Coordinates of C-alpha atoms in Angstrom, one line a residue:
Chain A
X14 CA -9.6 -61.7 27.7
X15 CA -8.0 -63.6 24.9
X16 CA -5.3 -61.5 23.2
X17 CA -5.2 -62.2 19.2
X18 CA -3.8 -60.9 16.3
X19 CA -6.0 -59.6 13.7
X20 CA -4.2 -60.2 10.5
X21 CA -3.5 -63.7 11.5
X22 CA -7.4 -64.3 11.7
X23 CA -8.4 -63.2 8.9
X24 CA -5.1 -65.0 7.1
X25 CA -7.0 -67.8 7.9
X26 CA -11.0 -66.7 7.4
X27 CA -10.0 -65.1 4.1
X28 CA -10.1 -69.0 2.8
X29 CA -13.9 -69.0 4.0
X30 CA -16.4 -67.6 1.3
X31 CA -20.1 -66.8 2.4
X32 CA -22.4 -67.6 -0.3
X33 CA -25.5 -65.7 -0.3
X34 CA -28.2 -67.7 -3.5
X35 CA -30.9 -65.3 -4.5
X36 CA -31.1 -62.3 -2.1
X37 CA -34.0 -60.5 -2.2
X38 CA -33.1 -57.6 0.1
X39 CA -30.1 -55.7 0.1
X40 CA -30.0 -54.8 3.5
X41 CA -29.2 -58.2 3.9
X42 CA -26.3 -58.2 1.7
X43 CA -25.3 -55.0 3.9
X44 CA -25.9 -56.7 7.2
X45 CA -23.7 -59.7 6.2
X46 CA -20.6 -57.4 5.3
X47 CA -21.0 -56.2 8.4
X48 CA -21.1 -59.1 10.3
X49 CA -18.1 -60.6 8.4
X50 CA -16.0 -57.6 8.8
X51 CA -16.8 -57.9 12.3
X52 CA -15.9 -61.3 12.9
X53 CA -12.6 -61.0 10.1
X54 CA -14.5 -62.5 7.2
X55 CA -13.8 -60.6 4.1
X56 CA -15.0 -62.7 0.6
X57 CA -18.9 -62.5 -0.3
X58 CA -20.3 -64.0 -3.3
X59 CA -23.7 -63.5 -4.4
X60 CA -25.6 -66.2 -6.5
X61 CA -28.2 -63.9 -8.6
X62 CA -29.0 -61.4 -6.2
X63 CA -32.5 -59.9 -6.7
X64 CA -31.2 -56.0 -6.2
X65 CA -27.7 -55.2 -7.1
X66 CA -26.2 -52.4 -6.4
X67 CA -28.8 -50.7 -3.6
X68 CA -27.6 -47.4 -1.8
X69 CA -28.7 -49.9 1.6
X70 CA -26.1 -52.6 0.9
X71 CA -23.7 -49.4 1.2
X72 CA -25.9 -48.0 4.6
X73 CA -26.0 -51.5 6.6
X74 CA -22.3 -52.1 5.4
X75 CA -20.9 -48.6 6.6
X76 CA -17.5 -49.2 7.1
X77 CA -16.6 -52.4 5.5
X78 CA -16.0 -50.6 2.0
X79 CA -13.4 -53.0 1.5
X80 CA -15.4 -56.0 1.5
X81 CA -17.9 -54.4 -1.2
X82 CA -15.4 -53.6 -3.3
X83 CA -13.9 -57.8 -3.2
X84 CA -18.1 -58.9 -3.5
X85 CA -18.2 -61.4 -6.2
X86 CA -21.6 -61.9 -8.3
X87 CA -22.1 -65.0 -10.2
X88 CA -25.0 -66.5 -12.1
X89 CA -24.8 -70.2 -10.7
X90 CA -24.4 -71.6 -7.1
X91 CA -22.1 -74.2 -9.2
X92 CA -19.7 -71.3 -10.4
X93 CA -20.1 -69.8 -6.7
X94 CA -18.2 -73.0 -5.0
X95 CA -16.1 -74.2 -8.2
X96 CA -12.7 -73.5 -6.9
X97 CA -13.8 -75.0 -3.2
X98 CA -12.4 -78.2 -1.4
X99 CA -15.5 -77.9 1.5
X100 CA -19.1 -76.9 1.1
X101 CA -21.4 -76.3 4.1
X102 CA -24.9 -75.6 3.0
X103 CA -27.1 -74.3 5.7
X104 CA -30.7 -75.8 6.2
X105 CA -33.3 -74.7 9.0
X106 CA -35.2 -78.1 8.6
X107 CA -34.8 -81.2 7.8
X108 CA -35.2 -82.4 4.4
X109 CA -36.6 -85.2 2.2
X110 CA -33.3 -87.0 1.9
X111 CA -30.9 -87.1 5.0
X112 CA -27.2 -85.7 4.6
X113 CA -24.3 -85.4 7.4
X114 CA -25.5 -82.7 9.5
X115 CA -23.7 -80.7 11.7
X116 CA -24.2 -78.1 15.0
X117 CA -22.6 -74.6 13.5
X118 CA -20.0 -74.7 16.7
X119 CA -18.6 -78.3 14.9
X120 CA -19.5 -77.5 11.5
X121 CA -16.9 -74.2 12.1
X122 CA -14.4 -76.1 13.9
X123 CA -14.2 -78.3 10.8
X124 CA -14.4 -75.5 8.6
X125 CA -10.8 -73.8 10.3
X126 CA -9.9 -77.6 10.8
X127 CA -9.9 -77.6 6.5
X128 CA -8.8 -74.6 6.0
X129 CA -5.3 -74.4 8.0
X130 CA -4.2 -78.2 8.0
X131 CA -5.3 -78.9 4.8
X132 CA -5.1 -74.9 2.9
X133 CA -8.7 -76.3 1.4
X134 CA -11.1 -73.6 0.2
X135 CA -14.1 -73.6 2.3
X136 CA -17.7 -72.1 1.2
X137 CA -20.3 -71.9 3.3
X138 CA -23.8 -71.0 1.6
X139 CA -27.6 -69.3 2.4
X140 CA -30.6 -69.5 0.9
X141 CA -33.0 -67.3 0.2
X142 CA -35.0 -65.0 2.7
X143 CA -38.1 -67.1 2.2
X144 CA -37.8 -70.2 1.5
X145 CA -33.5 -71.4 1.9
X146 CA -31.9 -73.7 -0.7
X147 CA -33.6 -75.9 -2.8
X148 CA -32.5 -79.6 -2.4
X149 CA -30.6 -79.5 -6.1
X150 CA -28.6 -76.9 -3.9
X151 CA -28.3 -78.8 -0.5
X152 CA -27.3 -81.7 -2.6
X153 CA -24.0 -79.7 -4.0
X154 CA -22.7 -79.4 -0.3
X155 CA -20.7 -81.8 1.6
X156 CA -22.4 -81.2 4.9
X157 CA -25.4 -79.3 6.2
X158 CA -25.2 -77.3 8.4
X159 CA -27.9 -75.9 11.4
X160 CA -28.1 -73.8 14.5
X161 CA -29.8 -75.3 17.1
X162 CA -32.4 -72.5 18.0
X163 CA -35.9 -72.6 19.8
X164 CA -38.0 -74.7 17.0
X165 CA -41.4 -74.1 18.3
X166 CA -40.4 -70.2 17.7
X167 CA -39.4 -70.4 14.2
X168 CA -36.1 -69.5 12.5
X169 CA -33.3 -67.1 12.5
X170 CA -33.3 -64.8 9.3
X171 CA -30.7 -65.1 6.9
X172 CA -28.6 -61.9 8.3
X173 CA -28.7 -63.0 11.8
X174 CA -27.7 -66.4 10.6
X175 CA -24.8 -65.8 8.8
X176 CA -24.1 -63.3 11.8
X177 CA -24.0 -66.5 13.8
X178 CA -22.0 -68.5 11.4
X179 CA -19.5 -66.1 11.4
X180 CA -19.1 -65.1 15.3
X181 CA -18.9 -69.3 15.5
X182 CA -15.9 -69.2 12.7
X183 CA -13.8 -66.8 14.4
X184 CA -14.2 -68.4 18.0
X185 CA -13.0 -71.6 16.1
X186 CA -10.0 -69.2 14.5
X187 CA -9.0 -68.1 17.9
X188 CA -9.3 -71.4 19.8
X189 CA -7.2 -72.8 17.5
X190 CA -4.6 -69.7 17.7
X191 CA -4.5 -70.3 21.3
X192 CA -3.8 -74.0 20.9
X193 CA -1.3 -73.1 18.8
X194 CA 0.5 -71.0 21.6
X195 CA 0.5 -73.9 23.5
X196 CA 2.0 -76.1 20.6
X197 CA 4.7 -77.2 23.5
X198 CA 1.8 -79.1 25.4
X199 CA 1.1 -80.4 22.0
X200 CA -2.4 -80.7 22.6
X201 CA -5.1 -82.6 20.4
X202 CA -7.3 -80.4 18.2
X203 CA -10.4 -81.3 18.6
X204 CA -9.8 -84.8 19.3
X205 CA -10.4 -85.6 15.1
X206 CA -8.1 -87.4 13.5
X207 CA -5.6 -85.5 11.5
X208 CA -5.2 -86.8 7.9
X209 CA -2.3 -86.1 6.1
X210 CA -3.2 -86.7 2.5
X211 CA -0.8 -87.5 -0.3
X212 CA -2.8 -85.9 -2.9
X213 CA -4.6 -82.8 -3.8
X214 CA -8.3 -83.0 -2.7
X215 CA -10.3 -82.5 -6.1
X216 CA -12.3 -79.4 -6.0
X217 CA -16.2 -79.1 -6.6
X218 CA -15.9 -78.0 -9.9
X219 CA -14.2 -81.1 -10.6
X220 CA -17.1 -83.1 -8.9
X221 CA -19.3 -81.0 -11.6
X222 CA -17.8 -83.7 -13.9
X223 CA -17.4 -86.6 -11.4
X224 CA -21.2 -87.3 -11.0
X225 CA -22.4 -86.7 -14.8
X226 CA -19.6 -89.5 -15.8
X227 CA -20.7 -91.8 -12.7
X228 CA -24.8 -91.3 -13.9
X229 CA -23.9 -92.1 -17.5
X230 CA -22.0 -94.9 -16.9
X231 CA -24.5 -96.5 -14.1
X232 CA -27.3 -95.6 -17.0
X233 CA -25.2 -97.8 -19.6
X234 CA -25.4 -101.0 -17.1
X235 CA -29.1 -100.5 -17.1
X236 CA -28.7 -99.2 -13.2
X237 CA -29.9 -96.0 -13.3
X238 CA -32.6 -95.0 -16.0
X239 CA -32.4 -91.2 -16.3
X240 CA -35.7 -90.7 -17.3
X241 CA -36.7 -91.8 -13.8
X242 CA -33.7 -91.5 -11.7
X243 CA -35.7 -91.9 -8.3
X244 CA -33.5 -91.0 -5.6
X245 CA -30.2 -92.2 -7.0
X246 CA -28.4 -89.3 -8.4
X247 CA -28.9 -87.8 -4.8
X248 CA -27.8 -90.6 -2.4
X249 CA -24.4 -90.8 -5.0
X250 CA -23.9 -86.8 -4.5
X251 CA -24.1 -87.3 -0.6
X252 CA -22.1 -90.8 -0.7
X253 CA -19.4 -89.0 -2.4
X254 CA -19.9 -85.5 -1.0
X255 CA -18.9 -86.9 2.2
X256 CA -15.8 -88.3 1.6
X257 CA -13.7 -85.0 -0.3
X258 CA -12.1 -87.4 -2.9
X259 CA -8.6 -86.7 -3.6
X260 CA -7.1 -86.3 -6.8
X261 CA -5.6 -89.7 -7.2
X262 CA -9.1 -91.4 -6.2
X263 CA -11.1 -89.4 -7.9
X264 CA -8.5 -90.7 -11.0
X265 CA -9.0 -93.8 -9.7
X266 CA -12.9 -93.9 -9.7
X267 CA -13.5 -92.2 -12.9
X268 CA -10.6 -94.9 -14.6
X269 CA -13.0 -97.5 -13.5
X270 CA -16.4 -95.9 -14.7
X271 CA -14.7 -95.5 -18.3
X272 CA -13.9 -99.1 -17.8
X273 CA -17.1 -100.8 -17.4
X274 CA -18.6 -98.2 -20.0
X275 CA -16.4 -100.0 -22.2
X276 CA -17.1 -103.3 -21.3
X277 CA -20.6 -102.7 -21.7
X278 CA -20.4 -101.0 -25.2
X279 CA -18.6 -103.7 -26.2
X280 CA -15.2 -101.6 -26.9
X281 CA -13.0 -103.5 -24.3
X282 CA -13.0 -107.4 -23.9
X283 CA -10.6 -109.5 -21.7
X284 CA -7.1 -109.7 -22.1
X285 CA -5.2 -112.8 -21.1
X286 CA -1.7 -110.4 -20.8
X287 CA -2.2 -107.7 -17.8
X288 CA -0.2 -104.9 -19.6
X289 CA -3.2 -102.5 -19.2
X290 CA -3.8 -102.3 -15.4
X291 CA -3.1 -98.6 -14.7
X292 CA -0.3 -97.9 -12.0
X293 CA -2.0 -97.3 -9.1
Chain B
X6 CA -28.5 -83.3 15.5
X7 CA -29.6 -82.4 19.0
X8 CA -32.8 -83.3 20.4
X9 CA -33.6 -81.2 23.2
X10 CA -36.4 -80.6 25.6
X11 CA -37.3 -76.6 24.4
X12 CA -39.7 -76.6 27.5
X13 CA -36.7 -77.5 29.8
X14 CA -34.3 -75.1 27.9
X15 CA -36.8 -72.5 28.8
X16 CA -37.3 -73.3 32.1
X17 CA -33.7 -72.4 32.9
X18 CA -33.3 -69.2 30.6
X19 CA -36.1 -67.7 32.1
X20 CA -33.7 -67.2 35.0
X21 CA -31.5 -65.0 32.9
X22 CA -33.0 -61.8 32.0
X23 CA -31.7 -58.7 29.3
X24 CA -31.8 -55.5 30.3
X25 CA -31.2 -52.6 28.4
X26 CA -30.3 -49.5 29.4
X27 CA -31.6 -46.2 27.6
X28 CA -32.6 -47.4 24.6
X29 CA -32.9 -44.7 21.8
X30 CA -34.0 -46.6 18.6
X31 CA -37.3 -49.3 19.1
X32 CA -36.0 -51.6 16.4
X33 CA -33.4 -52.2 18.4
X34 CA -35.9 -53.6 21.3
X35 CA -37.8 -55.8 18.6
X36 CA -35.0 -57.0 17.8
X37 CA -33.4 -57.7 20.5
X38 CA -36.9 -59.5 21.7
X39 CA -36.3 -61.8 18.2
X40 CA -33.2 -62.9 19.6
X41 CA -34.4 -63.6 22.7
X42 CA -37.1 -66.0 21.7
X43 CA -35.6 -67.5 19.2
X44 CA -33.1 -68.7 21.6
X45 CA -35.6 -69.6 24.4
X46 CA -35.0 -66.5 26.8
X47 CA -38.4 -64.8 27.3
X48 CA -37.9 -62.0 29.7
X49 CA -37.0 -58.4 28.7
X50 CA -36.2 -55.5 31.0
X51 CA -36.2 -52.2 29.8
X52 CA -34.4 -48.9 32.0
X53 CA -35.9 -45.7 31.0
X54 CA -36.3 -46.4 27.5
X55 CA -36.2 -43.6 25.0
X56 CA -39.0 -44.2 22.4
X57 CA -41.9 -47.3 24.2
X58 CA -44.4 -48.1 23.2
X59 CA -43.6 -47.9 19.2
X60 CA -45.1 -50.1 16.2
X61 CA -41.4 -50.6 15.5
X62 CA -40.9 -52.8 18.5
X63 CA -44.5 -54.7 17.6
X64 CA -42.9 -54.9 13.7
X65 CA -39.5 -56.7 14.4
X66 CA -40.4 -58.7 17.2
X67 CA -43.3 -60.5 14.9
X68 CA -44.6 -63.4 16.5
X69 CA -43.2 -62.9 20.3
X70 CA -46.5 -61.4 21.6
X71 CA -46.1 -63.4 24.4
X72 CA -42.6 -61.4 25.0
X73 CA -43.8 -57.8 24.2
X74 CA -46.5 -58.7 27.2
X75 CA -44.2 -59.7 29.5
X76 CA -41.5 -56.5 29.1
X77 CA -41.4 -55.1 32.8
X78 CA -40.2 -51.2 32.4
X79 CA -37.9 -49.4 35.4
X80 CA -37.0 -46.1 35.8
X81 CA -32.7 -47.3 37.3
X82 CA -30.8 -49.9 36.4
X83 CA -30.7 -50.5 40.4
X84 CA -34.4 -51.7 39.7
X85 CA -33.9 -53.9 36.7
X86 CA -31.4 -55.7 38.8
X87 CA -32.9 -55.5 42.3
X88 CA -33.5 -59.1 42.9
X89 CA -30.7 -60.3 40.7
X90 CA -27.8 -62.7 42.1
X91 CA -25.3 -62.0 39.6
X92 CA -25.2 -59.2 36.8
X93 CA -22.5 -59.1 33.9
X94 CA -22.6 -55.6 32.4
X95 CA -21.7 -55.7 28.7
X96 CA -18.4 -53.8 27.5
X97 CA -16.9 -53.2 24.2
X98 CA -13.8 -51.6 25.2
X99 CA -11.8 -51.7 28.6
X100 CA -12.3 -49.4 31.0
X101 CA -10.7 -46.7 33.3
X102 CA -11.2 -49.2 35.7
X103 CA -10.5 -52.7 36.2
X104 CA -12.9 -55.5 36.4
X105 CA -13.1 -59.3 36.0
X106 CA -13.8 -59.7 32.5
X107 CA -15.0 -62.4 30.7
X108 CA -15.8 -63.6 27.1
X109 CA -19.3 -63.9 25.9
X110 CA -19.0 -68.0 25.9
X111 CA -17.3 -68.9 29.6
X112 CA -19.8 -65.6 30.6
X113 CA -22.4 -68.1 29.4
X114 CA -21.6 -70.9 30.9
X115 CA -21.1 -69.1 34.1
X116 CA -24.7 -67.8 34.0
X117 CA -26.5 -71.1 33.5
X118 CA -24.4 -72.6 36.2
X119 CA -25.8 -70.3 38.7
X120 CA -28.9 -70.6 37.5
X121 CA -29.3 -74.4 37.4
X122 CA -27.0 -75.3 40.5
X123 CA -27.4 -72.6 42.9
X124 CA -31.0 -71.1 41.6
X125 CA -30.0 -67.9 41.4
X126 CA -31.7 -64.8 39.1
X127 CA -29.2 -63.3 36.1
X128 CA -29.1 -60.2 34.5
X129 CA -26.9 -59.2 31.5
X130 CA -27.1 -55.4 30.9
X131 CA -26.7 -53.7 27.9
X132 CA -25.8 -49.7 27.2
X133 CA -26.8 -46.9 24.6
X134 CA -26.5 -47.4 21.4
X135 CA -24.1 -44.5 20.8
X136 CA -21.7 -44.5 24.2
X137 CA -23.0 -48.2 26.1
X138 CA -22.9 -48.3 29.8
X139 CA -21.5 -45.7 32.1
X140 CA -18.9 -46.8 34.5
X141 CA -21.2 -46.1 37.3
X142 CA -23.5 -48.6 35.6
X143 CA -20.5 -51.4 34.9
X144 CA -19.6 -51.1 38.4
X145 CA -22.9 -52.8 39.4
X146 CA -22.5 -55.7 37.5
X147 CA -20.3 -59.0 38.9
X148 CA -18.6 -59.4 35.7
X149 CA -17.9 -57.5 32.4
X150 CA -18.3 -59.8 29.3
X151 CA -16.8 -59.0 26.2
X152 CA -17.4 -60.5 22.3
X153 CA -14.5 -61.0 20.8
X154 CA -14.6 -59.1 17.6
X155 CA -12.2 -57.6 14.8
X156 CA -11.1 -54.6 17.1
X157 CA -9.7 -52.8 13.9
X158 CA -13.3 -52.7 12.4
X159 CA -15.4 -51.6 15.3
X160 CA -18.3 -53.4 17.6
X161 CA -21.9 -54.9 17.5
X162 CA -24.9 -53.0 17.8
X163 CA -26.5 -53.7 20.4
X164 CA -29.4 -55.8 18.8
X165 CA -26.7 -58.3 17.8
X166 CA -24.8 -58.3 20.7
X167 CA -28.0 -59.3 22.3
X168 CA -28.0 -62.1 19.6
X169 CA -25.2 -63.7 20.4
X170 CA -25.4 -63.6 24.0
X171 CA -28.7 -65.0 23.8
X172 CA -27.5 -67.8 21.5
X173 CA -24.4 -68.6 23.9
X174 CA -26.4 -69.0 26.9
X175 CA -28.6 -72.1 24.5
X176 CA -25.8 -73.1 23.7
X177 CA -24.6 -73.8 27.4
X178 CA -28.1 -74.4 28.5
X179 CA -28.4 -77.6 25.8
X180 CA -24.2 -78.2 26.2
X181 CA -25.8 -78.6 30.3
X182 CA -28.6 -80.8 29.3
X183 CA -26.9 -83.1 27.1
X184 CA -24.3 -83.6 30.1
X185 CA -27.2 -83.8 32.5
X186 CA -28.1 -86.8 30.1
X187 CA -25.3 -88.5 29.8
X188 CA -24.4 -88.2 33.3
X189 CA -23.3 -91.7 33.6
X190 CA -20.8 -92.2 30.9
X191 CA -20.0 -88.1 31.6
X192 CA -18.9 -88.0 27.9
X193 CA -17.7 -84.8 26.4
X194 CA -20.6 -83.3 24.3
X195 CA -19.0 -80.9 21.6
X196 CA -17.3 -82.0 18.6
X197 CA -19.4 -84.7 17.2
X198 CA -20.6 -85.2 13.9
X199 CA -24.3 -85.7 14.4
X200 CA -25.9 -87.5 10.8
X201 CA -29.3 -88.0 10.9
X202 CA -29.3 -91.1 8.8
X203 CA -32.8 -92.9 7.9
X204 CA -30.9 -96.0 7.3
X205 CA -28.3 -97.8 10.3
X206 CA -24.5 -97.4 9.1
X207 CA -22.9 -101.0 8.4
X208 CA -21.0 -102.5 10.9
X209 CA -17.0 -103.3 10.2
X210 CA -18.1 -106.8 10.0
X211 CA -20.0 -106.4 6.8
X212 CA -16.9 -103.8 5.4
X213 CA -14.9 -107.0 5.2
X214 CA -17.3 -108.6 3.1
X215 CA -17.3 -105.3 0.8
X216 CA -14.0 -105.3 0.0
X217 CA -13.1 -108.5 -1.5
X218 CA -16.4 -108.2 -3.6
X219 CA -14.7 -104.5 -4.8
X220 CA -11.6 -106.1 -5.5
X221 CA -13.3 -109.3 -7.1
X222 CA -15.0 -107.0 -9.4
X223 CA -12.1 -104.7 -10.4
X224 CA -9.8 -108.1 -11.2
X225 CA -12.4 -108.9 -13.0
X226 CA -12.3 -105.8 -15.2
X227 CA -8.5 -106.2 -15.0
X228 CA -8.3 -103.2 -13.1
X229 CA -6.5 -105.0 -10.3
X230 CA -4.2 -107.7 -10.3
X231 CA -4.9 -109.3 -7.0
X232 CA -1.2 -111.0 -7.7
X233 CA 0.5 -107.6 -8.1
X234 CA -2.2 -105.5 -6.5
X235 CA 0.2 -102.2 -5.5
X236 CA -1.3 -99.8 -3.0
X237 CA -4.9 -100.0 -4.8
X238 CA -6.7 -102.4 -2.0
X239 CA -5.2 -100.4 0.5
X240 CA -6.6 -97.0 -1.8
X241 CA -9.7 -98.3 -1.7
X242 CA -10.2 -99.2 2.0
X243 CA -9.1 -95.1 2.8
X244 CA -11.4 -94.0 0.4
X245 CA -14.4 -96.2 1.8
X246 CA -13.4 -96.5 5.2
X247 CA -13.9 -92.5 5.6
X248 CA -17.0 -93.0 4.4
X249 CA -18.8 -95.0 6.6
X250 CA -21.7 -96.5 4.0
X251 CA -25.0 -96.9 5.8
X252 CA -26.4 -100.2 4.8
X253 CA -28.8 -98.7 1.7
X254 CA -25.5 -97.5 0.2
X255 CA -23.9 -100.6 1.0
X256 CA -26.6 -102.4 -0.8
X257 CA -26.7 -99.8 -3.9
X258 CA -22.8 -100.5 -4.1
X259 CA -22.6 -104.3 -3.9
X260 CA -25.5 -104.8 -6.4
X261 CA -23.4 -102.3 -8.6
X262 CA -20.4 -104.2 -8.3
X263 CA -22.4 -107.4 -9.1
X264 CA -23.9 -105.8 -12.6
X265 CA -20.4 -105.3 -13.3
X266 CA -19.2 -108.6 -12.7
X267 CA -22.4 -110.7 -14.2
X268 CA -21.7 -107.9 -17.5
X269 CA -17.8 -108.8 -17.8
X270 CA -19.1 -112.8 -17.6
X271 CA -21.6 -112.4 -20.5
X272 CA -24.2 -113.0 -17.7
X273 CA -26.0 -109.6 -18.6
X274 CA -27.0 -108.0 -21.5
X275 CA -28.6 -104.9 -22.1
X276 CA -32.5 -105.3 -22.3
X277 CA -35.1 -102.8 -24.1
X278 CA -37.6 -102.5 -21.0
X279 CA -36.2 -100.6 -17.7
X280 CA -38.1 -102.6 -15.4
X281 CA -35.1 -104.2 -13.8
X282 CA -33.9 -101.0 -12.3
X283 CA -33.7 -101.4 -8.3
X284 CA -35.3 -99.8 -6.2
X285 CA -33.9 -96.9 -4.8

């Protein structure tokens, strides 16, 4: 048996939020405490939950006062994941529009990956009992996320899931304790490149503003007629969502957008002197 | 994702049956019967149980009718095991005794190895709800498998014990067959990012032709100097480089680039009608 140390678990799954969009029941709210305090999880937000407070949230959650007292409620998904680097939303099926999908083993490893080489804040969010995340919500996450179950049975319910998601999070934790132990061998993790950035990566509140400014400015050069967006808007959020922009890219890109909206209102012509090109 | 055979998945995990000892509470048996056939695993063993038959069982285990048929009761755990070639007994805490122990993931992998290279029968036992397995009833068992949890908080029920067990033995069972099919190349199976794209990713050949249309563009809006170009070329090919465009997004971004560029020549004005938006 693996020995571990506790505190130094949940030092690291304490930067991994479970978001929970729309919960009808609460002994589903109750049965994810539990299975967070279980695996050393500890930060629950809930997206417009249906029934809040409910004496079974309490029942189902005996024991894990703690994490009841730190559960967060929000009105938007958008407020949920504002302050997050990585977003993971989970999807049974597969939907109209592809987007990078992962197994839940991978999808945790990359999740402790994030969130102890990088200190990124990682969220990793559930739909609702009946029918999951609407794609406006899938499309606000950088990765989906699935657990390969029997498909010809049907589906996992959204406790059992997150129960799942959570065991997988703090095998990940503890693998990567363990490789740390043997630091001296200085063996790869994971085999995925480690990227040491420069920059901050932007967060997704900041993305909340990226895509409006990229929409408006593709709408200005006549590429992208709101009224009838088609598919666009979507293929940009998972173009972009993909890469976790940093903050001088994100700079970068939105220096550029400004620029062409300039150039097509008419406000910014050609100069012969180069005095204006931004230090980059 | 994965594609996987569920018929084949099934035809080893029917080899690996659950047996629960005493069971007081028949949601705990639905449950547990969920688990099972969401993950492929189809036969259920139950030793004297407490409360059977019970609507509760019929209730939780919705859909596995199949399962509920096939539950074979025993009055000893002697029984349930009798034509069994390895047994792990489940165990939440250590013991007065010593035993080999294992974690719920190489326990796993252990099971399907016996069952799919030496055809051997597996049973994985599981106690009361309130006290588990007796150490007359662990010392039947080959191995003890543990699940590594938060030891400060407490342990599993047993219905999600059962669920994570069951879902580590489809994880090995798929982990086998995906080895089983790459046999010749024997390439390691976890770890990959698996995108289910509906359009083929662009080779590196056509990235070389993306760039020097990017920076084309961006001298063109005297956002680059190409004579003094600083780190932004090299800014650029990070930032799209991690994002491996598939050739749709390729497309969507070159045509974007050339709106810019024929809109900085005078090439392109604004028009009234939309019809010239592309397709996308």
């Amino acid at each position: 048996m693996k020995t571990f140390d506790n505190a130094m678990v949940s030092s690291h799954l304490n930067h991994v939020r479970i978001v929970m969009v729309n919960t009808t029941l609460p002994a589903n709210i109750g049965s994810a405490l539990r299975a967070m305090k279980t695996m050393g999880l500890s930060k629950l937000v809930l997206v417009a939950p249906k029934t809040y407070p409910h004496p079974d949230i309490d029942a189902l959650a005996a024991g894990a006062t703690d994490l009841i007292e730190q559960i967060e409620i929000v009105e938007t998904l958008e407020q949920a994941i504002a302050d997050c680097h990585l977003v993971f939303g989970t999807s049974a099926r597969s939907r109209t529009i592809p987007w990078p999908l992962l197994d839940v083993r991978p999808a945790s490893e990359k999740a402790l990956q994030a969130v102890v080489q990088q200190q990124q804040e990682v969220a990793i969010i559930f739909g609702r009992e009946d029918r999951g995340l609407t794609n406006e919500e899938l499309a606000l996450a950088n990765y989906h996320v699935t657990i390969p179950v029997n498909t010809e049975y049907g589906v996992l319910n959204v406790a059992q899931a997150i129960q799942i998601i959570c065991y997988e999070l703090r095998m990940a934790t503890l693998a990567y304790e363990q490789q740390d132990d043997n630091d001296a061998q200085s063996m790869p993790v994971n085999n995925q490149i480690d990227m040491h950035w420069d920059e901050p990566l932007v967060t997704q509140e900041q993305m909340q503003q990226f895509y409006p400014h990229l929409e408006k400015m593709l709408e200005e050069i006549e590429f992208l007629d709101l009224n009838n967006p088609r598919l666009l808007p979507l293929r940009l959020r998972r173009l972009f969502g993909r890469i976790q922009l940093d903050r001088m890219e994100y700079n970068l890109l939105r220096g550029i957008f400004t620029r062409v909206q300039a150039l097509s209102q008419g406000k910014w012509k050609k100069s012969t002197d180069k005095e204006d090109q931004p230090h980059v």
